[in-house]
Amino acid sequence: MKSKILAIITASLAVVLLALLTIIALLPSSTAYSILCSGSEGHSRLYENTKPVILLSYSDLESLPPNRTVLVAAVTREWGVQQALYLKHYLENGGTAIIYGNPNILGRNLVLLGINVSVESTTIYDQVLSYRNRLYPRVELPKYNTSIYVYKPFVIKGDLDPVGYTSIFSYADLNGNGHYDLGEPIDSFPVAFEARVGLGKVLIVSAPRVFTNDLFDLNKDLLHVLSNNKTLVLDQVSIDNTVVDYIRMYWLKQKYDYIITGFLVLVAGVIAYLASKYL
């Protein structure tokens, strides 16, 4: 009788543990720029196709060789002073970073790197040379001998070197209604810039989406040009991760996903054994 009660308790705990681990492992993420998010704003395709180093703490930049790595940082969170110092040190020693993201956050983060910029709320649209619709203008980058498509680029000004421009058919939506109105400027607008930080370089794209799932296949050539035999590092610090997101990314970073899968199989086997023997 005691054996049966013990078996029931053990099986129940195993079921709870199995359910918890399964939820953590399989629960879809909707976090923008997360490697776990398969939606349009996610970075799952970037992760699957390039297998970058996952950055979960900016202090880890100290262990990376700056001249042999390229950091991709899409930001939705403002950096702390210490985080900015780690990144600035990485750049000053020859690192390369590609930064884009939320316009309200991007400008403040760049200032922490010593790059003086101001971000305006004006969005750039293009009815002619775009992907899908006017929200995705094409951007020519002659220096990199390629072009990209970005989502809803915005105006950014400062001590920057423009390297990427929209077409001559694009317009600045000054009144913010999403459409062209008489008097709004039609021109080629800079939306990609370079800035030097010590020995390093930052490529700034003033848009919320560049290498996200909806645009990765169109823009991956730029990644290849920038990485050029260097290791790609993907920032997962500057995004709004949930606790579950962080746990899953830690598993992936430490290669624990295979161990967890094996453990799930083991727990399922124990439950099946106990059920057949005692229940």
CSV table of C-alpha atoms in Angstrom, one decimal:
chain,number,residue,atom,x,y,z
A,1,MET,CA,0.0,0.0,0.0
A,2,LYS,CA,2.8,2.4,1.0
A,3,SER,CA,4.6,1.6,-2.2
A,4,LYS,CA,1.5,2.4,-4.2
A,5,ILE,CA,1.1,5.8,-2.4
A,6,LEU,CA,4.7,6.6,-2.9
A,7,ALA,CA,4.5,5.7,-6.5
A,8,ILE,CA,1.4,8.0,-6.9
A,9,ILE,CA,3.2,10.9,-5.2
A,10,THR,CA,6.4,10.4,-7.3
A,11,ALA,CA,4.3,10.1,-10.5
A,12,SER,CA,2.4,13.2,-9.6
A,13,LEU,CA,5.5,15.2,-9.0
A,14,ALA,CA,7.1,13.9,-12.2
A,15,VAL,CA,3.9,15.0,-14.1
A,16,VAL,CA,4.1,18.5,-12.6
A,17,LEU,CA,7.8,18.7,-13.4
A,18,LEU,CA,7.3,17.4,-17.0
A,19,ALA,CA,4.5,19.9,-17.5
A,20,LEU,CA,6.5,22.8,-16.2
A,21,LEU,CA,9.6,22.0,-18.3
A,22,THR,CA,7.4,21.4,-21.4
A,23,ILE,CA,5.7,24.8,-21.0
A,24,ILE,CA,9.1,26.5,-20.6
A,25,ALA,CA,10.5,24.7,-23.6
A,26,LEU,CA,7.6,25.1,-25.9
A,27,LEU,CA,5.8,28.3,-24.9
A,28,PRO,CA,6.0,30.7,-27.9
A,29,SER,CA,7.5,34.1,-27.3
A,30,SER,CA,6.1,37.4,-28.6
A,31,THR,CA,9.1,39.5,-27.4
A,32,ALA,CA,10.3,41.8,-30.1
A,33,TYR,CA,13.9,41.0,-31.3
A,34,SER,CA,14.0,37.7,-29.3
A,35,ILE,CA,15.6,34.7,-30.9
A,36,LEU,CA,12.6,32.8,-29.5
A,37,CYS,CA,10.0,34.9,-31.4
A,38,SER,CA,8.9,33.6,-34.8
A,39,GLY,CA,6.7,36.6,-35.5
A,40,SER,CA,7.6,39.5,-37.8
A,41,GLU,CA,9.5,41.4,-35.1
A,42,GLY,CA,11.5,38.4,-33.8
A,43,HIS,CA,15.1,37.3,-34.5
A,44,SER,CA,14.5,33.6,-34.8
A,45,ARG,CA,15.5,33.5,-38.5
A,46,LEU,CA,18.6,35.4,-37.8
A,47,TYR,CA,19.5,32.9,-35.0
A,48,GLU,CA,18.6,29.8,-37.0
A,49,ASN,CA,20.6,30.9,-40.1
A,50,THR,CA,23.7,32.4,-38.5
A,51,LYS,CA,24.0,30.7,-35.1
A,52,PRO,CA,25.4,33.8,-33.4
A,53,VAL,CA,26.9,34.0,-30.0
A,54,ILE,CA,24.0,34.9,-27.7
A,55,LEU,CA,24.8,37.9,-25.5
A,56,LEU,CA,22.9,37.8,-22.2
A,57,SER,CA,25.1,40.2,-20.3
A,58,TYR,CA,27.2,43.1,-21.6
A,59,SER,CA,30.0,42.1,-19.2
A,60,ASP,CA,30.5,39.1,-21.5
A,61,LEU,CA,31.8,41.6,-24.2
A,62,GLU,CA,35.1,41.7,-22.2
A,63,SER,CA,35.8,38.1,-23.1
A,64,LEU,CA,35.2,38.6,-26.9
A,65,PRO,CA,37.9,39.7,-29.3
A,66,PRO,CA,36.6,43.1,-30.6
A,67,ASN,CA,38.4,42.9,-34.0
A,68,ARG,CA,37.0,39.4,-34.7
A,69,THR,CA,33.4,39.9,-33.8
A,70,VAL,CA,30.3,41.9,-35.0
A,71,LEU,CA,27.6,42.8,-32.5
A,72,VAL,CA,24.0,43.2,-33.7
A,73,ALA,CA,21.9,45.2,-31.2
A,74,ALA,CA,18.2,45.9,-31.6
A,75,VAL,CA,17.1,48.0,-28.7
A,76,THR,CA,13.8,48.4,-26.8
A,77,ARG,CA,15.4,49.0,-23.4
A,78,GLU,CA,17.6,51.9,-22.3
A,79,TRP,CA,21.1,50.8,-21.3
A,80,GLY,CA,22.4,51.4,-17.8
A,81,VAL,CA,25.6,53.4,-17.4
A,82,GLN,CA,27.7,50.3,-16.7
A,83,GLN,CA,26.2,48.4,-19.8
A,84,ALA,CA,27.1,51.4,-22.0
A,85,LEU,CA,30.7,51.4,-20.6
A,86,TYR,CA,31.1,47.7,-21.5
A,87,LEU,CA,29.9,48.4,-25.0
A,88,LYS,CA,31.9,51.6,-25.4
A,89,HIS,CA,35.1,49.7,-24.3
A,90,TYR,CA,34.4,47.0,-26.8
A,91,LEU,CA,34.0,49.5,-29.6
A,92,GLU,CA,37.0,51.6,-28.6
A,93,ASN,CA,39.2,48.5,-28.9
A,94,GLY,CA,38.1,47.8,-32.5
A,95,GLY,CA,34.7,46.3,-32.2
A,96,THR,CA,31.9,46.7,-34.8
A,97,ALA,CA,28.2,47.1,-33.9
A,98,ILE,CA,25.0,47.4,-35.9
A,99,ILE,CA,22.3,49.2,-33.9
A,100,TYR,CA,18.7,49.8,-34.7
A,101,GLY,CA,15.4,49.6,-32.8
A,102,ASN,CA,12.8,51.7,-30.9
A,103,PRO,CA,13.3,55.4,-31.9
A,104,ASN,CA,12.6,56.7,-28.4
A,105,ILE,CA,15.3,54.4,-26.9
A,106,LEU,CA,17.9,54.4,-29.8
A,107,GLY,CA,18.8,58.1,-29.5
A,108,ARG,CA,19.3,57.9,-25.7
A,109,ASN,CA,21.5,54.8,-26.0
A,110,LEU,CA,23.7,56.3,-28.6
A,111,VAL,CA,24.3,59.4,-26.5
A,112,LEU,CA,25.6,57.0,-23.7
A,113,LEU,CA,28.2,55.9,-26.2
A,114,GLY,CA,29.3,59.4,-26.8
A,115,ILE,CA,27.5,59.7,-30.1
A,116,ASN,CA,25.5,63.0,-30.0
A,117,VAL,CA,22.3,62.5,-32.0
A,118,SER,CA,18.7,63.6,-31.9
A,119,VAL,CA,15.8,61.5,-33.0
A,120,GLU,CA,12.7,63.0,-34.6
A,121,SER,CA,9.2,61.4,-34.8
A,122,THR,CA,9.0,61.9,-38.5
A,123,THR,CA,8.6,58.7,-40.5
A,124,ILE,CA,9.9,58.2,-44.0
A,125,TYR,CA,7.7,56.3,-46.5
A,126,ASP,CA,8.2,55.3,-50.1
A,127,GLN,CA,5.3,54.5,-52.5
A,128,VAL,CA,7.6,53.5,-55.4
A,129,LEU,CA,10.7,51.6,-54.3
A,130,SER,CA,9.6,49.5,-51.4
A,131,TYR,CA,8.9,46.0,-50.2
A,132,ARG,CA,5.2,45.1,-49.7
A,133,ASN,CA,4.1,48.7,-49.3
A,134,ARG,CA,5.2,52.2,-48.5
A,135,LEU,CA,6.1,51.1,-44.9
A,136,TYR,CA,9.2,49.2,-46.1
A,137,PRO,CA,11.4,51.6,-48.1
A,138,ARG,CA,14.5,50.4,-49.9
A,139,VAL,CA,17.8,51.8,-48.7
A,140,GLU,CA,20.8,51.9,-50.9
A,141,LEU,CA,24.2,51.5,-49.2
A,142,PRO,CA,26.8,52.1,-51.9
A,143,LYS,CA,29.8,51.8,-49.5
A,144,TYR,CA,28.7,48.2,-48.8
A,145,ASN,CA,27.7,47.5,-52.4
A,146,THR,CA,24.2,46.3,-51.3
A,147,SER,CA,20.7,47.5,-50.5
A,148,ILE,CA,18.3,46.7,-47.7
A,149,TYR,CA,14.7,47.2,-46.8
A,150,VAL,CA,13.6,48.6,-43.5
A,151,TYR,CA,10.4,49.1,-41.7
A,152,LYS,CA,9.2,52.7,-41.0
A,153,PRO,CA,12.5,54.5,-40.9
A,154,PHE,CA,12.6,57.7,-39.0
A,155,VAL,CA,14.7,60.9,-39.1
A,156,ILE,CA,17.8,61.1,-37.0
A,157,LYS,CA,20.3,63.9,-36.9
A,158,GLY,CA,23.7,64.4,-35.4
A,159,ASP,CA,27.4,64.1,-35.9
A,160,LEU,CA,27.1,61.1,-38.2
A,161,ASP,CA,28.4,60.0,-41.6
A,162,PRO,CA,25.4,59.0,-43.8
A,163,VAL,CA,26.0,55.8,-45.7
A,164,GLY,CA,22.4,54.7,-46.6
A,165,TYR,CA,19.7,56.6,-48.4
A,166,THR,CA,16.1,56.0,-49.4
A,167,SER,CA,15.1,56.6,-53.0
A,168,ILE,CA,14.2,60.0,-54.5
A,169,PHE,CA,10.6,59.0,-54.4
A,170,SER,CA,10.4,58.8,-50.6
A,171,TYR,CA,8.7,61.4,-48.5
A,172,ALA,CA,8.8,62.6,-44.9
A,173,ASP,CA,5.4,62.3,-43.2
A,174,LEU,CA,5.6,65.6,-41.3
A,175,ASN,CA,2.0,65.5,-39.9
A,176,GLY,CA,2.2,61.8,-39.0
A,177,ASN,CA,-1.0,60.7,-40.8
A,178,GLY,CA,0.8,57.9,-42.6
A,179,HIS,CA,0.1,59.4,-46.1
A,180,TYR,CA,1.6,62.0,-48.4
A,181,ASP,CA,0.1,65.5,-48.1
A,182,LEU,CA,0.9,68.5,-50.3
A,183,GLY,CA,3.9,70.3,-49.0
A,184,GLU,CA,5.6,67.4,-47.4
A,185,PRO,CA,9.2,67.0,-48.7
A,186,ILE,CA,9.9,64.3,-51.4
A,187,ASP,CA,13.6,63.4,-51.5
A,188,SER,CA,16.2,60.8,-50.8
A,189,PHE,CA,16.7,60.7,-47.0
A,190,PRO,CA,19.6,59.3,-45.1
A,191,VAL,CA,18.5,56.5,-42.7
A,192,ALA,CA,21.8,54.6,-42.3
A,193,PHE,CA,24.9,56.2,-40.7
A,194,GLU,CA,28.3,55.4,-39.4
A,195,ALA,CA,30.0,56.7,-36.3
A,196,ARG,CA,33.5,56.0,-34.9
A,197,VAL,CA,34.0,55.2,-31.3
A,198,GLY,CA,37.7,54.9,-30.7
A,199,LEU,CA,39.1,52.2,-33.0
A,200,GLY,CA,35.6,50.7,-33.6
A,201,LYS,CA,32.7,51.5,-35.8
A,202,VAL,CA,28.9,51.7,-35.3
A,203,LEU,CA,26.5,51.2,-38.2
A,204,ILE,CA,23.2,52.9,-37.1
A,205,VAL,CA,20.0,52.2,-39.0
A,206,SER,CA,17.2,54.6,-38.0
A,207,ALA,CA,14.4,52.0,-38.2
A,208,PRO,CA,12.7,49.6,-35.8
A,209,ARG,CA,13.2,46.5,-38.1
A,210,VAL,CA,16.3,45.5,-40.1
A,211,PHE,CA,17.2,41.9,-39.5
A,212,THR,CA,13.9,40.9,-38.0
A,213,ASN,CA,12.0,37.8,-39.4
A,214,ASP,CA,10.0,39.8,-41.9
A,215,LEU,CA,13.2,41.3,-43.5
A,216,PHE,CA,16.0,38.9,-42.7
A,217,ASP,CA,16.1,37.1,-46.1
A,218,LEU,CA,16.1,40.5,-47.9
A,219,ASN,CA,18.9,42.0,-45.8
A,220,LYS,CA,21.2,39.1,-44.9
A,221,ASP,CA,23.7,40.2,-47.5
A,222,LEU,CA,24.6,43.2,-45.4
A,223,LEU,CA,25.3,40.9,-42.5
A,224,HIS,CA,27.6,38.8,-44.6
A,225,VAL,CA,29.5,42.0,-45.8
A,226,LEU,CA,29.9,43.3,-42.2
A,227,SER,CA,30.8,40.0,-40.6
A,228,ASN,CA,33.3,38.8,-43.3
A,229,ASN,CA,34.8,35.8,-41.4
A,230,LYS,CA,34.0,37.4,-38.1
A,231,THR,CA,31.9,35.9,-35.3
A,232,LEU,CA,28.4,37.3,-35.1
A,233,VAL,CA,27.1,38.3,-31.6
A,234,LEU,CA,23.4,38.9,-31.1
A,235,ASP,CA,22.4,41.2,-28.2
A,236,GLN,CA,19.5,39.8,-26.2
A,237,VAL,CA,20.2,42.2,-23.3
A,238,SER,CA,18.5,45.3,-24.7
A,239,ILE,CA,15.1,43.7,-25.2
A,240,ASP,CA,12.1,43.2,-22.9
A,241,ASN,CA,12.7,39.5,-22.0
A,242,THR,CA,10.3,37.7,-19.8
A,243,VAL,CA,11.7,35.3,-17.1
A,244,VAL,CA,10.8,32.3,-19.3
A,245,ASP,CA,12.5,33.9,-22.3
A,246,TYR,CA,15.7,34.4,-20.3
A,247,ILE,CA,15.7,30.8,-19.0
A,248,ARG,CA,15.2,29.4,-22.5
A,249,MET,CA,17.9,31.6,-24.0
A,250,TYR,CA,20.3,30.6,-21.2
A,251,TRP,CA,19.6,26.9,-22.0
A,252,LEU,CA,20.4,27.6,-25.7
A,253,LYS,CA,23.6,29.6,-24.8
A,254,GLN,CA,24.8,26.8,-22.6
A,255,LYS,CA,23.7,24.1,-25.0
A,256,TYR,CA,21.4,22.7,-22.4
A,257,ASP,CA,18.5,22.2,-24.8
A,258,TYR,CA,19.7,18.7,-25.6
A,259,ILE,CA,20.1,17.8,-21.9
A,260,ILE,CA,16.6,19.2,-21.2
A,261,THR,CA,15.1,17.1,-24.1
A,262,GLY,CA,16.8,14.0,-22.7
A,263,PHE,CA,15.5,14.8,-19.2
A,264,LEU,CA,12.0,15.2,-20.5
A,265,VAL,CA,12.2,11.8,-22.2
A,266,LEU,CA,13.5,10.3,-18.9
A,267,VAL,CA,10.8,11.8,-16.8
A,268,ALA,CA,8.1,10.6,-19.3
A,269,GLY,CA,9.7,7.1,-19.1
A,270,VAL,CA,9.6,7.1,-15.3
A,271,ILE,CA,5.9,8.1,-15.3
A,272,ALA,CA,5.0,5.4,-17.8
A,273,TYR,CA,6.9,2.8,-15.7
A,274,LEU,CA,5.3,3.8,-12.4
A,275,ALA,CA,1.9,3.9,-14.0
A,276,SER,CA,2.2,0.4,-15.5
A,277,LYS,CA,3.6,-1.1,-12.3
A,278,TYR,CA,1.5,0.5,-9.6
A,279,LEU,CA,-1.6,2.1,-11.1
